[in-house]
Every structure is written in structure tokens, then in C-alpha cells.
Amino acid sequence: RKELKELRVLHSELKHDYISKSVKHGQHWEQFMPFTKEFEKIASKENFTFIGQPIDGIAFEPDSIKLIEFKTGSSNLSPRQKSIKNQVENKKVSWHELRF
């Protein structure tokens, strides 16, 4: 029983480390993606603004506005990101201007 408990603790620690490294890997790639050829096919890096959360960024192109999310490996959109994607695809986007 003691060995089983120790193995479960070790497994939990290894799983945590793996997830942490995966997150860090993705965060590093977020910084480099605007400089890749794949990104240039979507938007100009000069027009890209990094947001970070809940999506990675937005590109204000002369003829369009593009919300951009970077993913590495087999990572998926979070539930919140899926919701944002659906709202954009269903044209539930609006402009609001506040003046003071």
C-alpha cells in the first residue's frame, strides 16, 4: 500500500510537470508565431496585437479584422475560446464607442 501511494504521488507530480511544460512550450511559441511563414499567410505581423487571453491576438488588416489563436501539438480550444469562435462565426460581434 505504501508503494502504491508513493507511485500515485510520483505520477501526479510527473503529470503536473508534463502539463506545465506543455503550457510553457505553447507560451513560447505564441511569441514566435507572428514571424513564421504560416502567420504571414493569415495576417501581417505589423498589424497584429498580442492580447494573450482569452485569445492570443487580433490583426487589424486594411480590409478585415482577424482574431487569431495559436495552438501547438494536439492542444484544443478551451470552452471559452470555442464560445468566442462561435460568436464570431454567427456574426454576434458589435462595435461600441464610449466617450468621456
Coordinates of C-alpha atoms in Angstrom, one line a residue:
R1 CA 0.0 0.0 0.0
K2 CA 2.8 2.4 0.8
E3 CA 4.5 1.8 -2.5
L4 CA 1.2 2.3 -4.4
K5 CA 0.6 5.6 -2.6
E6 CA 4.2 6.7 -3.4
L7 CA 3.7 5.8 -7.1
R8 CA 0.4 7.7 -7.2
V9 CA 2.2 10.8 -5.7
L10 CA 5.0 10.4 -8.3
H11 CA 2.5 10.0 -11.1
S12 CA 0.7 13.1 -10.0
E13 CA 3.9 15.1 -9.9
L14 CA 5.0 13.9 -13.3
K15 CA 1.6 14.7 -14.8
H16 CA 1.8 18.2 -13.3
D17 CA 5.3 18.7 -14.7
Y18 CA 4.2 17.5 -18.1
I19 CA 1.2 19.8 -18.3
S20 CA 3.4 22.7 -17.0
K21 CA 6.0 22.1 -19.7
S22 CA 3.3 21.9 -22.4
V23 CA 1.8 25.3 -21.3
K24 CA 5.3 26.9 -21.3
H25 CA 6.0 25.4 -24.7
G26 CA 2.8 27.0 -26.1
Q27 CA 3.5 30.3 -24.5
H28 CA 7.0 30.4 -26.1
W29 CA 5.6 29.7 -29.5
E30 CA 3.0 32.4 -29.1
Q31 CA 5.9 34.9 -29.2
F32 CA 7.4 33.5 -32.4
M33 CA 4.3 32.7 -34.4
P34 CA 3.9 36.2 -35.9
F35 CA 7.3 35.7 -37.5
T36 CA 6.5 32.4 -39.3
K37 CA 5.6 31.9 -42.9
E38 CA 2.3 30.3 -41.8
F39 CA 1.3 33.5 -40.0
E40 CA 2.2 35.7 -43.0
K41 CA -0.5 33.7 -45.0
I42 CA -3.1 34.9 -42.5
A43 CA -2.0 38.4 -41.4
S44 CA 0.8 41.0 -41.3
K45 CA 2.8 40.9 -38.2
E46 CA 2.9 44.7 -38.2
N47 CA -0.9 44.7 -37.9
F48 CA -1.0 42.1 -35.1
T49 CA -1.6 43.0 -31.5
F50 CA -1.0 40.4 -28.8
I51 CA -3.8 40.0 -26.3
G52 CA -2.9 36.8 -24.5
Q53 CA -6.3 35.8 -23.0
P54 CA -8.9 34.6 -24.0
I55 CA -7.4 34.6 -27.5
D56 CA -3.8 35.2 -28.5
G57 CA -4.3 38.3 -30.6
I58 CA -6.0 40.4 -33.2
A59 CA -4.8 41.6 -36.5
F60 CA -6.3 44.9 -37.9
E61 CA -5.8 44.4 -41.7
P62 CA -6.8 47.1 -44.2
D63 CA -9.8 45.0 -45.3
S64 CA -10.6 42.9 -42.3
I65 CA -10.2 42.2 -38.6
K66 CA -8.9 38.8 -37.7
L67 CA -9.0 37.1 -34.3
I68 CA -6.0 34.7 -34.0
E69 CA -5.4 31.8 -31.7
F70 CA -2.1 29.9 -31.7
K71 CA -2.1 26.2 -30.8
T72 CA 0.8 23.7 -30.6
G73 CA 0.7 19.9 -30.7
S74 CA -2.7 18.4 -30.1
S75 CA -4.0 21.2 -27.9
N76 CA -7.6 22.2 -28.4
L77 CA -9.6 25.4 -28.0
S78 CA -10.8 26.0 -24.4
P79 CA -14.6 26.2 -23.9
R80 CA -14.4 30.0 -23.7
Q81 CA -12.4 30.1 -27.0
K82 CA -14.9 27.8 -28.6
S83 CA -17.7 30.2 -27.5
I84 CA -15.8 33.2 -28.9
K85 CA -15.2 31.4 -32.2
N86 CA -19.0 30.5 -32.4
Q87 CA -20.0 34.1 -31.7
V88 CA -17.7 35.4 -34.4
E89 CA -18.9 32.8 -36.9
N90 CA -22.6 33.6 -36.0
K91 CA -21.8 37.4 -36.5
K92 CA -22.6 38.2 -32.9
V93 CA -19.9 40.9 -32.9
S94 CA -20.7 44.6 -32.3
W95 CA -19.0 48.0 -32.1
H96 CA -19.3 50.2 -29.0
E97 CA -17.9 53.6 -28.6
L98 CA -17.6 55.2 -25.1
R99 CA -16.9 58.9 -24.8
F100 CA -15.9 60.8 -21.7

